[in-house]
Short mmCIF file of C-alpha atoms and ligand atoms in Angstrom, two decimals:
data_model
loop_
_atom_site.label_atom_id
_atom_site.label_comp_id
_atom_site.label_asym_id
_atom_site.label_seq_id
_atom_site.Cartn_x
_atom_site.Cartn_y
_atom_site.Cartn_z
CA MET V 200 0.00 0.00 0.00
CA SER V 201 1.36 3.40 -0.83
CA VAL V 202 0.73 6.53 1.16
CA THR V 203 0.49 9.57 -1.03
CA VAL V 204 2.13 12.82 0.00
CA GLU V 205 -1.32 14.30 0.28
CA THR V 206 -2.46 11.59 2.73
CA ALA V 207 0.74 11.88 4.76
CA ALA V 208 0.25 15.61 5.03
CA ARG V 209 -3.24 15.03 6.36
CA ILE V 210 -2.06 12.43 8.90
CA ALA V 211 0.93 14.40 10.22
CA PRO V 212 -0.15 16.70 13.07
CA ALA V 213 0.20 20.38 12.26
CA ALA V 214 3.18 22.18 13.82
CA VAL V 215 1.98 24.09 16.84
CA ILE V 216 3.55 26.82 18.92
CA VAL V 217 2.65 26.42 22.58
CA ALA V 218 3.36 29.12 25.19
CA ILE V 219 3.35 28.05 28.83
CA ASP V 220 3.70 30.86 31.36
CA GLY V 221 3.30 31.25 35.09
CA PRO V 222 5.21 31.88 38.30
CA SER V 223 7.80 29.48 39.71
CA GLY V 224 6.72 26.29 41.41
CA THR V 225 3.60 25.77 39.29
CA GLY V 226 5.09 22.75 37.51
CA LYS V 227 5.85 24.71 34.35
CA SER V 228 9.15 23.02 33.47
CA SER V 229 8.08 19.46 34.23
CA THR V 230 4.82 19.95 32.36
CA SER V 231 6.39 21.68 29.35
CA LYS V 232 9.09 19.01 28.93
CA ALA V 233 6.64 16.13 29.27
CA VAL V 234 4.11 17.66 26.85
CA ALA V 235 6.82 18.33 24.27
CA ALA V 236 8.21 14.79 24.62
CA ALA V 237 4.76 13.19 24.39
CA LEU V 238 3.86 15.08 21.21
CA GLY V 239 7.26 15.10 19.47
CA LEU V 240 7.68 18.86 19.81
CA SER V 241 10.81 20.89 20.55
CA TYR V 242 11.15 22.54 23.96
CA LEU V 243 12.62 25.83 25.14
CA ASP V 244 13.24 26.82 28.76
CA THR V 245 13.45 30.64 28.63
CA GLY V 246 14.09 30.92 32.37
CA ALA V 247 17.33 28.99 31.76
CA GLN V 248 18.39 31.67 29.26
CA TYR V 249 17.85 34.46 31.81
CA ARG V 250 19.68 32.37 34.39
CA ALA V 251 22.55 31.80 31.92
CA ILE V 252 23.06 35.49 31.25
CA THR V 253 22.87 36.14 35.01
CA TRP V 254 25.53 33.50 35.65
CA TRP V 255 27.75 35.13 33.00
CA MET V 256 27.31 38.56 34.70
CA ILE V 257 28.28 37.11 38.09
CA SER V 258 31.25 35.19 36.63
CA ASN V 259 32.51 38.33 34.91
CA GLY V 260 32.28 40.58 37.97
CA ILE V 261 29.35 42.70 36.74
CA ASP V 262 27.31 44.26 39.57
CA VAL V 263 23.79 42.96 38.79
CA GLN V 264 22.22 45.94 40.59
CA ASP V 265 23.95 48.28 38.12
CA ALA V 266 21.41 48.20 35.26
CA ALA V 267 23.59 50.33 32.98
CA ALA V 268 26.55 47.95 33.36
CA VAL V 269 24.31 44.93 32.81
CA ALA V 270 22.85 46.58 29.69
CA VAL V 271 26.29 47.26 28.19
CA ALA V 272 27.51 43.72 28.95
CA SER V 273 24.33 41.99 27.76
CA ALA V 274 25.48 41.68 24.15
CA LYS V 275 28.70 39.84 25.06
CA PRO V 276 27.87 36.25 26.08
CA SER V 277 27.00 33.67 23.47
CA ILE V 278 24.04 31.67 24.78
CA VAL V 279 23.01 28.49 22.99
CA SER V 280 19.92 26.53 24.05
CA GLY V 281 19.21 22.94 23.09
CA THR V 282 15.58 22.12 22.26
CA ASP V 283 15.39 18.40 23.06
CA PRO V 284 12.83 17.97 25.87
CA LEU V 285 14.56 14.76 26.98
CA SER V 286 17.92 16.45 27.54
CA PRO V 287 17.59 20.22 27.73
CA ALA V 288 21.02 21.80 27.34
CA ILE V 289 22.38 25.30 27.65
CA THR V 290 25.86 26.63 27.03
CA VAL V 291 27.42 30.03 27.65
CA ASP V 292 30.43 30.81 25.49
CA GLY V 293 30.63 27.10 24.72
CA VAL V 294 30.64 26.03 28.40
CA ASP V 295 27.88 23.77 29.78
CA ALA V 296 25.90 26.01 32.15
CA SER V 297 23.10 23.64 33.12
CA GLY V 298 24.49 23.09 36.66
CA PRO V 299 25.71 26.59 37.60
CA ILE V 300 22.50 28.33 36.52
CA ARG V 301 20.53 26.50 39.26
CA THR V 302 22.48 27.83 42.28
CA GLN V 303 20.81 29.98 44.95
CA GLU V 304 23.06 32.88 43.98
CA VAL V 305 21.80 32.89 40.39
CA THR V 306 18.20 32.42 41.58
CA ALA V 307 18.55 35.42 43.91
CA LYS V 308 19.99 37.66 41.18
CA VAL V 309 18.11 36.63 38.04
CA SER V 310 15.13 38.97 38.57
CA ALA V 311 17.40 42.05 38.60
CA VAL V 312 19.19 40.99 35.42
CA SER V 313 16.02 39.95 33.59
CA ALA V 314 14.39 43.32 34.33
CA VAL V 315 16.97 45.17 32.19
CA PRO V 316 15.34 46.05 28.83
CA GLU V 317 18.53 45.39 26.80
CA VAL V 318 18.75 41.89 28.30
CA ARG V 319 15.12 41.20 27.45
CA ALA V 320 15.47 42.51 23.90
CA ARG V 321 18.44 40.25 23.26
CA ILE V 322 16.94 37.12 24.83
CA THR V 323 13.53 37.71 23.21
CA GLU V 324 15.15 37.85 19.77
CA LEU V 325 16.96 34.59 20.51
CA GLN V 326 13.70 32.96 21.64
CA ARG V 327 11.82 34.04 18.51
CA SER V 328 14.51 32.69 16.22
CA ILE V 329 14.53 29.32 18.03
CA ALA V 330 10.72 29.08 17.80
CA ALA V 331 10.76 29.99 14.11
CA ALA V 332 13.30 27.23 13.39
CA ALA V 333 11.26 24.49 15.11
CA ALA V 334 9.69 22.86 12.07
CA ASP V 335 7.58 20.35 14.05
CA GLY V 336 6.38 22.86 16.62
CA ILE V 337 7.64 23.85 20.04
CA VAL V 338 6.65 24.27 23.66
CA VAL V 339 8.15 27.48 25.06
CA GLU V 340 7.94 28.08 28.80
CA GLY V 341 8.50 31.33 30.65
CA ARG V 342 6.83 34.43 32.05
CA ASP V 343 6.06 36.61 29.02
CA ILE V 344 5.84 34.13 26.16
CA GLY V 345 2.11 34.48 25.50
CA THR V 346 2.08 38.25 26.03
CA THR V 347 5.30 39.41 24.39
CA VAL V 348 7.63 36.81 22.87
CA LEU V 349 5.09 34.79 20.85
CA PRO V 350 1.78 36.68 20.94
CA ASP V 351 0.55 34.62 17.97
CA ALA V 352 1.16 31.24 19.65
CA ASP V 353 -1.45 28.61 18.74
CA LEU V 354 -2.06 27.79 22.39
CA LYS V 355 -1.31 29.82 25.52
CA VAL V 356 -1.46 28.20 28.93
CA PHE V 357 -1.03 30.07 32.22
CA LEU V 358 -0.25 27.80 35.17
CA THR V 359 -0.97 28.93 38.73
CA ALA V 360 -0.89 27.33 42.20
CA SER V 361 -1.18 28.54 45.78
CA PRO V 362 2.02 29.97 47.30
CA GLU V 363 2.08 27.10 49.82
CA ALA V 364 1.94 24.43 47.12
CA ARG V 365 4.58 26.22 45.06
CA ALA V 366 6.95 26.55 48.02
CA ALA V 367 6.55 22.87 48.89
CA ARG V 368 7.31 21.84 45.29
CA ARG V 369 10.31 24.16 45.06
CA ASN V 370 11.73 22.83 48.34
CA GLY V 371 11.38 19.29 47.00
CA GLU V 372 13.53 20.25 43.98
CA LEU V 373 16.36 21.76 46.04
CA LYS V 374 18.95 19.26 47.15
CA GLY V 375 20.97 18.87 50.35
CA LYS V 376 22.11 22.03 52.05
CA GLU V 377 20.35 24.29 49.55
CA ALA V 378 16.94 23.12 50.76
CA ALA V 379 15.61 25.87 53.01
CA ASP V 380 12.72 25.72 55.43
CA LEU V 381 9.29 26.07 53.86
CA ALA V 382 8.61 29.59 55.15
CA ALA V 383 11.94 30.88 53.79
CA THR V 384 11.33 29.24 50.40
CA LYS V 385 7.83 30.76 50.27
CA ASP V 386 9.18 34.24 51.11
CA ALA V 387 11.92 34.01 48.46
CA LEU V 388 9.43 32.79 45.88
CA ILE V 389 6.93 35.58 46.58
CA LYS V 390 9.73 38.15 46.47
CA ARG V 391 10.85 36.89 43.04
CA ASP V 392 7.27 36.77 41.70
CA THR V 393 6.66 40.33 42.88
CA ALA V 394 9.83 41.52 41.14
CA ASP V 395 9.00 39.58 37.95
CA SER V 396 5.37 40.82 37.91
CA SER V 397 6.10 44.46 38.64
CA ARG V 398 9.00 45.14 36.28
CA LYS V 399 8.31 47.64 33.49
CA THR V 400 9.45 45.56 30.51
CA SER V 401 7.25 42.54 29.71
CA PRO V 402 6.35 41.46 33.25
CA LEU V 403 5.04 38.04 34.26
CA ALA V 404 1.42 38.23 33.12
CA LYS V 405 -1.41 36.09 31.82
CA ALA V 406 -2.33 36.80 28.20
CA ASP V 407 -6.01 37.63 27.69
CA ASP V 408 -6.42 34.57 25.47
CA ALA V 409 -4.50 32.15 27.72
CA VAL V 410 -6.13 29.11 29.32
CA GLU V 411 -5.53 29.31 33.07
CA VAL V 412 -4.89 26.02 34.86
CA ASP V 413 -4.75 26.05 38.67
CA THR V 414 -2.45 23.16 39.55
CA THR V 415 -2.78 23.38 43.37
CA GLU V 416 -4.92 20.27 43.69
CA LEU V 417 -3.64 18.44 40.60
CA THR V 418 -0.89 15.86 40.26
CA LEU V 419 1.82 16.52 37.68
CA GLN V 420 0.38 13.72 35.56
CA GLN V 421 -3.03 15.39 35.57
CA VAL V 422 -1.57 18.73 34.52
CA ILE V 423 0.39 17.05 31.70
CA GLU V 424 -2.73 15.23 30.45
CA CYS V 425 -4.74 18.45 30.56
CA VAL V 426 -2.17 20.38 28.49
CA VAL V 427 -1.64 17.48 26.02
CA THR V 428 -5.40 17.48 25.39
CA LEU V 429 -5.42 21.25 24.84
CA VAL V 430 -2.53 20.96 22.33
CA GLU V 431 -4.18 18.06 20.49
CA GLU V 432 -7.38 20.08 20.16
CA LYS V 433 -5.41 22.93 18.58
CA GLN V 434 -3.60 20.52 16.24
CA ALA V 435 -6.90 19.01 15.13
CA ALA V 436 -8.36 22.46 14.47
CA LYS V 437 -5.39 23.61 12.34
O1 DC S 577 11.61 29.76 35.30
P1 DC S 577 12.82 30.13 36.14
O2 DC S 577 12.54 30.18 37.60
O3 DC S 577 14.03 29.33 35.81
O4 DC S 577 13.15 31.64 35.68
C1 DC S 577 14.18 32.38 36.25
C2 DC S 577 13.89 33.86 36.18
O5 DC S 577 13.98 34.31 34.84
C3 DC S 577 12.54 34.33 36.71
O6 DC S 577 12.63 34.72 38.05
C4 DC S 577 12.19 35.50 35.84
C5 DC S 577 13.04 35.34 34.62
N1 DC S 577 12.27 35.02 33.42
C6 DC S 577 11.74 36.08 32.72
O7 DC S 577 11.88 37.22 33.14
N2 DC S 577 11.09 35.85 31.55
C7 DC S 577 10.93 34.60 31.08
N3 DC S 577 10.29 34.40 29.93
C8 DC S 577 11.45 33.50 31.82
C9 DC S 577 12.10 33.75 33.00
#
């Protein structure tokens, strides 16, 4: 039996661009990776890109509170993101940065760096070019993907959860001595959300046409299934 090109085109799911936004601890990364892997889509962790540029600033002695210095330096590092959901990779000037970008120091400083407009302009351009190159479609996770980076995304999802649930999840991710007590984790998380939501340039925000999913009472598997269904509905409608 032969499958004509026309039939194959009808069978192959249409390439979709999926934007998944929300504050930290809502299960964004785990959900985005699993959805991309399940549907054969590429994956981009935009938080990792902001963390990578923050790590470069720290490593190169730039004062992250000095927005002018951060702006000038922002063009210098070469940041390359992998898009395989099964092994997300990120390098800075050719060096694997996947470990160093997860330290408490980077986490504490990333909001200041990512609030600088020149940093956002540079990283946004990078994100758009990666999404445009993903022939089979892509899941892009972040804070401003649906509102600013990819306003024409086929599907926009905004994940939320109570601060208590988010702090408990975040504490579970931190290993060994970096795991703080729950109250401290919750305070740090709320502080970062406030900074990310109140910055002038493309703050953390839900797009008007995003589907909001409150994950407080859901298991990760339930959230994944919910988003996979939403993506499949969009693919079928394309
Ligand atoms: O998702 P994450 O916690 O790794 O993100 C780290 C920081 O990067 C977050 O505090 C805000 C910033 N960020 C952003 O400003 N815009 C994005 N699209 C993604 C992350």
